Short mmCIF file of C-alpha atoms in Angstrom, two decimals:
data_model
loop_
_atom_site.label_atom_id
_atom_site.label_comp_id
_atom_site.label_asym_id
_atom_site.label_seq_id
_atom_site.Cartn_x
_atom_site.Cartn_y
_atom_site.Cartn_z
CA GLN A 1 14.74 -23.20 27.42
CA VAL A 2 13.08 -20.20 25.86
CA GLN A 3 14.50 -19.27 22.48
CA LEU A 4 13.81 -16.14 20.44
CA VAL A 5 14.52 -15.87 16.74
CA GLU A 6 14.22 -12.60 14.86
CA SER A 7 13.61 -12.28 11.13
CA GLY A 8 12.57 -9.73 8.56
CA GLY A 9 15.58 -7.46 8.50
CA GLY A 10 17.17 -6.24 5.31
CA LEU A 11 18.17 -3.26 3.19
CA VAL A 12 15.57 -0.59 2.49
CA GLN A 13 15.61 2.95 1.16
CA THR A 14 14.76 6.00 3.23
CA GLY A 15 11.01 6.23 3.64
CA GLY A 16 10.52 2.51 3.17
CA SER A 17 9.01 -0.08 5.47
CA LEU A 18 9.96 -3.36 7.07
CA ARG A 19 8.23 -5.72 9.44
CA LEU A 20 10.37 -7.59 11.90
CA SER A 21 9.20 -10.80 13.53
CA CYS A 22 10.38 -12.55 16.65
CA ALA A 23 9.29 -16.15 17.10
CA ALA A 24 9.46 -17.69 20.55
CA SER A 25 9.75 -21.35 21.46
CA GLY A 26 10.26 -23.40 24.57
CA GLY A 27 8.06 -21.46 26.93
CA THR A 28 4.65 -19.88 27.50
CA PHE A 29 4.83 -16.91 25.18
CA SER A 30 1.49 -15.46 26.22
CA ASN A 31 2.89 -14.83 29.72
CA TYR A 32 5.78 -12.70 28.53
CA GLY A 33 6.18 -9.01 28.08
CA MET A 34 8.15 -8.48 24.88
CA GLY A 35 10.49 -5.73 23.85
CA TRP A 36 12.44 -4.60 20.83
CA PHE A 37 15.83 -2.97 21.14
CA ARG A 38 18.45 -1.93 18.62
CA LEU A 39 22.20 -1.58 18.56
CA ALA A 40 23.80 0.78 16.08
CA GLN A 41 27.50 0.80 15.38
CA GLY A 42 29.35 2.86 17.97
CA LYS A 43 26.29 3.31 20.17
CA GLU A 44 24.74 1.65 23.19
CA ARG A 45 21.76 -0.66 22.93
CA GLU A 46 18.63 1.44 22.63
CA PHE A 47 15.04 0.72 23.56
CA VAL A 48 12.60 0.74 20.63
CA ALA A 49 9.23 -0.58 21.81
CA ALA A 50 7.62 -2.98 24.26
CA ILE A 51 4.28 -4.71 24.68
CA SER A 52 2.80 -6.25 27.81
CA ARG A 53 1.61 -9.80 28.37
CA SER A 54 -1.95 -8.97 27.47
CA GLY A 55 -1.02 -6.61 24.66
CA GLY A 56 -2.98 -3.89 26.40
CA ASN A 57 0.03 -1.79 27.28
CA VAL A 58 2.58 -0.64 24.71
CA VAL A 59 5.45 1.81 25.00
CA TYR A 60 7.62 3.41 22.32
CA ALA A 61 10.85 5.31 22.26
CA ASN A 62 10.31 8.92 21.25
CA SER A 63 12.56 8.38 18.25
CA VAL A 64 10.16 5.84 16.70
CA LYS A 65 6.79 7.00 18.00
CA GLY A 66 4.32 7.44 15.17
CA ARG A 67 6.46 5.40 12.77
CA PHE A 68 6.80 1.99 14.45
CA THR A 69 4.03 -0.29 15.71
CA ILE A 70 4.59 -3.25 18.00
CA SER A 71 2.07 -6.10 18.10
CA ARG A 72 1.84 -9.71 19.17
CA ASP A 73 0.10 -12.87 18.05
CA ASP A 74 0.01 -15.31 20.95
CA ALA A 75 -1.41 -18.06 18.74
CA LYS A 76 1.78 -17.87 16.68
CA ASN A 77 4.11 -17.16 19.63
CA THR A 78 5.35 -14.14 17.72
CA VAL A 79 5.88 -10.45 18.35
CA TYR A 80 6.21 -7.98 15.50
CA VAL A 81 7.38 -4.48 14.91
CA GLN A 82 6.09 -2.72 11.83
CA MET A 83 8.56 -0.02 10.84
CA ASN A 84 7.40 2.71 8.48
CA SER A 85 9.01 5.93 7.23
CA LEU A 86 12.42 4.49 7.89
CA LYS A 87 15.40 6.81 8.23
CA PRO A 88 19.14 6.16 7.93
CA GLU A 89 19.42 6.63 11.69
CA ASP A 90 17.22 3.56 12.13
CA THR A 91 20.07 1.44 10.80
CA ALA A 92 21.01 -1.07 13.50
CA VAL A 93 20.82 -4.67 14.60
CA TYR A 94 17.37 -5.19 16.07
CA TYR A 95 16.86 -7.56 18.99
CA CYS A 96 13.74 -8.88 20.63
CA ALA A 97 13.69 -9.72 24.30
CA ALA A 98 11.35 -11.43 26.74
CA ASP A 99 10.38 -10.36 30.24
CA PHE A 100 9.02 -13.42 32.00
CA GLY A 101 7.00 -11.25 34.37
CA GLY A 102 4.83 -10.01 31.53
CA PHE A 103 5.39 -6.31 32.01
CA VAL A 104 6.55 -3.42 29.85
CA TYR A 105 10.07 -2.13 30.41
CA SER A 106 12.42 0.12 28.48
CA GLU A 107 15.51 -0.98 30.38
CA THR A 108 17.51 -3.98 29.20
CA LYS A 109 18.12 -5.26 32.75
CA TYR A 110 14.51 -6.49 33.13
CA TYR A 111 14.62 -8.85 30.16
CA GLU A 112 15.65 -12.44 30.80
CA ARG A 113 16.02 -13.76 27.30
CA TRP A 114 17.30 -12.23 24.07
CA GLY A 115 17.34 -13.17 20.43
CA GLN A 116 20.36 -13.11 18.15
CA GLY A 117 19.29 -10.01 16.26
CA THR A 118 18.47 -9.08 12.69
CA GLN A 119 20.20 -6.36 10.68
CA VAL A 120 18.23 -3.41 9.35
CA THR A 121 20.00 -1.05 6.97
CA VAL A 122 18.33 2.10 5.67
CA SER A 123 20.07 3.72 2.73
CA SER A 124 19.90 7.46 2.11
#
């Protein structure tokens, strides 16, 4: 059973940075495409970024492009998102998700496994 555990969330001021991690266990992480999504209060779950199985293909939401960077370390079974220049509108619970096919998707329906989420709060 594949399990995903996010970490690295917290409270940060506007303009600050955080790095979120998502550690996978119970499967072959290097085969998975990985995505980050976020859920803000009163809103629908929103795509943030995704990275393919090989790491050669990455996609970002327009709202985070140029500020966030997704990466993966297959030796550590971990995917990261480095978040810089944070804004109050980035406040949300951030989730990582795994696509067992190894591809890059921005839609939630393609992801087979999800983590529990980590809270990010950006104060103004």
